[in-house]
């Protein structure tokens, strides 16, 4: 065989080998590159409420959360007076929300109440200041912002421990306004005392309404031992008996 032909065969073999080597290298690296590309895709935060209307999976935070760097040290954190991990019911269009706040006004200059729908859209937002002393406070939704029947809402009660609002503590809960069944509505209309109405609310799981009615009675009669005992029983039903002796100090003051 002539030398020139041998060189051509050798050159062709080298080219085929180079192509085969490149294909092999590409096949080895393409799979990891695919995994890397997938790992960089954005993922869902998982904080959206489910679309099936159930309360399962809805995030709540009955006890204090947030960045509390400059907030004073306390034995009991901020706590919403609600059953834990559930969507609580109310019959009023403008319910009152109750929260235990362990901070004094001088330590917590600012607060904020936020009402949102299930899709995390703001419906109402208001700044407030706390009463002078720590205790159980309330926030009543204004008449211009009524809850719609059979809709679920989430609410936040936040307190800020500095003017810049960097450090905070908050609670986050869910509420649903329900329509009264005819027999319960009839019973409520025929009750002779507020305490009977509270009992009916409690028996039917209408927590916010029961709590508000009893809290108003206690504020009107702060030395009534019977009401104190009923309040302690109500707190025990939702595993908040440690708050039964905390003072009711009234509404927060909305800032204009």
Coordinates of C-alpha atoms in Angstrom, one line a residue:
X1 CA 0.0 0.0 0.0
X2 CA 1.3 3.4 -0.9
X3 CA 2.3 5.8 1.9
X4 CA -0.2 8.5 0.8
X5 CA -3.1 6.0 1.1
X6 CA -2.0 4.9 4.6
X7 CA -1.9 8.6 5.7
X8 CA -5.5 9.2 4.4
X9 CA -6.8 6.1 6.3
X10 CA -5.0 7.2 9.5
X11 CA -6.4 10.7 9.2
X12 CA -10.0 9.5 8.7
X13 CA -9.7 7.2 11.7
X14 CA -8.6 10.1 13.9
X15 CA -11.5 12.2 12.8
X16 CA -14.0 9.4 13.6
X17 CA -12.4 8.9 17.0
X18 CA -12.6 12.6 17.8
X19 CA -16.3 12.7 16.8
X20 CA -17.1 9.6 18.9
X21 CA -15.2 11.1 21.9
X22 CA -17.2 14.4 21.6
X23 CA -20.5 12.6 21.5
X24 CA -19.5 10.5 24.5
X25 CA -18.6 13.6 26.5
X26 CA -21.8 15.4 25.6
X27 CA -24.0 12.4 26.6
X28 CA -22.2 12.3 30.0
X29 CA -22.6 16.0 30.8
X30 CA -26.1 16.7 29.4
X31 CA -28.0 14.9 32.2
X32 CA -26.4 16.7 35.1
X33 CA -26.9 20.0 33.2
X34 CA -30.6 19.2 32.9
X35 CA -30.8 18.6 36.7
X36 CA -29.1 21.9 37.4
X37 CA -31.4 23.7 35.1
X38 CA -34.5 22.2 36.8
X39 CA -33.1 23.0 40.3
X40 CA -33.0 26.6 39.4
X41 CA -36.7 26.8 38.5
X42 CA -38.8 28.9 41.0
X43 CA -40.9 26.8 43.4
X44 CA -44.2 27.6 45.1
X45 CA -43.9 29.2 48.5
X46 CA -46.6 26.8 49.8
X47 CA -48.3 29.7 51.8
X48 CA -51.4 30.0 49.6
X49 CA -54.6 28.7 51.1
X50 CA -56.0 25.6 49.5
X51 CA -58.7 26.1 46.8
X52 CA -61.1 23.4 48.1
X53 CA -62.5 25.6 50.9
X54 CA -61.2 23.4 53.7
X55 CA -59.2 24.8 56.7
X56 CA -56.6 22.1 56.2
X57 CA -53.2 23.5 55.4
X58 CA -54.1 27.1 56.2
X59 CA -51.2 28.8 58.0
X60 CA -52.0 30.2 61.4
X61 CA -49.9 31.7 64.2
X62 CA -51.9 32.0 67.4
X63 CA -48.8 32.5 69.5
X64 CA -46.3 35.3 68.9
X65 CA -44.1 35.3 65.8
X66 CA -41.9 37.8 64.1
X67 CA -38.5 39.4 64.5
X68 CA -38.4 40.4 68.1
X69 CA -34.8 41.7 68.4
X70 CA -35.5 44.9 70.3
X71 CA -38.8 43.8 71.9
X72 CA -38.7 43.4 75.7
X73 CA -38.3 39.9 77.1
X74 CA -41.6 38.5 78.3
X75 CA -42.8 35.4 80.0
X76 CA -45.9 34.9 77.8
X77 CA -45.7 36.1 74.1
X78 CA -48.4 37.9 72.2
X79 CA -51.4 35.5 71.8
X80 CA -54.6 35.6 69.8
X81 CA -57.6 34.4 71.9
X82 CA -58.8 31.8 69.4
X83 CA -58.9 28.1 69.1
X84 CA -55.7 26.8 67.7
X85 CA -55.3 25.8 64.0
X86 CA -58.8 26.3 62.9
X87 CA -61.0 28.8 61.1
X88 CA -63.2 30.3 63.8
X89 CA -66.8 31.4 63.2
X90 CA -68.6 34.6 63.9
X91 CA -72.1 35.9 63.2
X92 CA -71.4 39.7 63.3
X93 CA -70.6 41.6 60.1
X94 CA -68.0 43.6 62.1
X95 CA -66.5 41.3 64.7
X96 CA -64.2 42.1 67.5
X97 CA -60.8 40.4 67.7
X98 CA -59.1 39.8 71.0
X99 CA -55.3 39.5 71.6
X100 CA -53.2 39.2 74.7
X101 CA -50.3 41.8 74.4
X102 CA -47.5 41.5 77.0
X103 CA -45.9 44.8 76.2
X104 CA -46.4 48.3 77.6
X105 CA -47.2 51.2 75.4
X106 CA -43.8 52.9 76.1
X107 CA -42.0 49.8 74.8
X108 CA -44.3 49.2 71.7
X109 CA -45.0 52.6 70.1
X110 CA -46.8 51.2 67.0
X111 CA -49.2 48.5 66.0
X112 CA -51.1 47.4 62.9
X113 CA -54.2 45.4 62.1
X114 CA -54.5 43.8 58.7
X115 CA -57.5 42.0 57.1
X116 CA -56.9 40.0 54.0
X117 CA -59.0 37.7 51.8
X118 CA -58.0 34.0 51.0
X119 CA -55.7 35.1 48.2
X120 CA -53.7 37.4 50.5
X121 CA -55.2 40.6 49.1
X122 CA -55.5 43.5 51.6
X123 CA -59.1 44.4 52.5
X124 CA -58.3 46.7 55.4
X125 CA -55.2 48.0 57.1
X126 CA -55.0 50.3 60.1
X127 CA -52.3 51.5 62.5
X128 CA -53.1 51.7 66.2
X129 CA -51.5 52.4 69.6
X130 CA -51.9 50.1 72.6
X131 CA -53.3 50.9 76.1
X132 CA -50.9 52.0 78.7
X133 CA -50.5 48.6 80.4
X134 CA -50.1 45.0 79.2
X135 CA -53.2 42.8 79.0
X136 CA -56.0 41.6 76.7
X137 CA -56.9 44.1 74.1
X138 CA -59.5 44.3 71.3
X139 CA -59.9 45.5 67.8
X140 CA -63.3 45.9 66.2
X141 CA -63.6 45.9 62.4
X142 CA -65.2 49.3 61.3
X143 CA -68.7 49.3 60.0
X144 CA -67.4 50.3 56.5
X145 CA -65.6 46.9 56.3
X146 CA -68.3 44.2 56.8
X147 CA -67.4 40.5 56.4
X148 CA -69.4 38.7 53.8
X149 CA -71.3 35.6 54.8
X150 CA -69.6 32.2 54.1
X151 CA -66.3 33.9 53.1
X152 CA -63.1 33.2 55.0
X153 CA -60.7 36.0 55.9
X154 CA -57.2 36.1 57.5
X155 CA -56.2 38.7 60.0
X156 CA -52.9 39.9 61.4
X157 CA -52.4 41.8 64.7
X158 CA -48.8 43.2 64.7
X159 CA -46.9 45.3 67.2
X160 CA -43.6 47.0 66.5
X161 CA -41.0 47.6 69.1
X162 CA -39.4 50.6 67.5
X163 CA -40.4 53.6 65.4
X164 CA -38.7 52.2 62.3
X165 CA -40.9 49.0 62.5
X166 CA -37.9 46.7 62.1
X167 CA -38.6 44.5 65.1
X168 CA -42.1 43.1 65.5
X169 CA -44.3 40.4 67.1
X170 CA -47.6 39.3 65.6
X171 CA -50.4 36.8 65.5
X172 CA -52.2 35.5 62.3
X173 CA -55.6 33.8 62.3
X174 CA -58.6 32.9 60.2
X175 CA -62.2 33.9 60.6
X176 CA -65.4 33.1 58.8
X177 CA -68.8 34.9 59.1
X178 CA -71.6 32.3 59.0
X179 CA -75.4 32.6 58.6
X180 CA -77.4 31.4 61.6
X181 CA -79.5 28.3 61.2
X182 CA -83.2 29.0 61.7
X183 CA -83.5 27.0 64.9
X184 CA -80.4 28.6 66.5
X185 CA -81.6 32.1 65.4
X186 CA -84.9 31.4 67.1
X187 CA -83.2 30.2 70.3
X188 CA -81.0 33.3 70.4
X189 CA -84.0 35.6 70.0
X190 CA -85.9 33.9 72.8
X191 CA -83.0 33.9 75.3
X192 CA -83.6 36.0 78.3
X193 CA -80.0 36.8 79.3
X194 CA -76.7 37.5 77.6
X195 CA -75.1 34.6 79.4
X196 CA -77.7 32.2 77.8
X197 CA -76.7 33.7 74.4
X198 CA -73.0 33.1 75.2
X199 CA -73.7 29.5 76.1
X200 CA -75.5 29.0 72.8
X201 CA -72.7 30.5 70.8
X202 CA -70.2 28.3 72.7
X203 CA -72.2 25.1 72.1
X204 CA -72.4 25.9 68.4
X205 CA -68.7 26.7 67.9
X206 CA -69.3 30.4 67.2
X207 CA -66.2 31.4 69.1
X208 CA -65.6 35.1 68.3
X209 CA -69.2 36.0 69.2
X210 CA -69.1 34.1 72.5
X211 CA -65.8 35.6 73.5
X212 CA -66.9 39.1 72.7
X213 CA -70.2 38.9 74.6
X214 CA -68.4 37.6 77.7
X215 CA -65.6 40.0 77.5
X216 CA -68.1 42.9 77.4
X217 CA -69.8 41.6 80.5
X218 CA -66.5 41.4 82.3
X219 CA -65.5 44.9 81.3
X220 CA -68.9 46.2 82.6
X221 CA -68.6 44.2 85.9
X222 CA -64.9 43.8 86.6
X223 CA -65.4 42.5 90.1
X224 CA -68.0 39.8 89.3
X225 CA -66.5 36.5 90.5
X226 CA -69.0 34.4 88.6
X227 CA -68.1 36.1 85.3
X228 CA -64.4 35.5 86.1
X229 CA -65.1 31.8 86.6
X230 CA -67.0 31.6 83.3
X231 CA -64.1 33.4 81.6
X232 CA -61.6 31.0 83.0
X233 CA -63.7 28.1 81.7
X234 CA -63.9 29.6 78.3
X235 CA -60.1 30.0 78.2
X236 CA -59.6 26.5 79.3
X237 CA -61.7 25.2 76.4
X238 CA -59.1 26.5 74.0
X239 CA -56.0 25.7 76.1
X240 CA -55.4 29.3 77.1
X241 CA -56.1 28.9 80.8
X242 CA -52.7 30.6 81.5
X243 CA -54.3 33.8 80.2
X244 CA -57.5 33.6 82.3
X245 CA -56.1 35.9 85.0
X246 CA -54.7 38.5 82.6
X247 CA -56.5 41.8 82.8
X248 CA -58.9 43.0 80.1
X249 CA -57.6 46.5 79.3
X250 CA -59.9 47.5 76.4
X251 CA -59.7 48.6 72.8
X252 CA -56.6 49.7 71.0
X253 CA -56.6 53.3 69.7
X254 CA -56.8 53.7 65.9
X255 CA -54.4 56.2 64.5
X256 CA -55.9 58.6 61.9

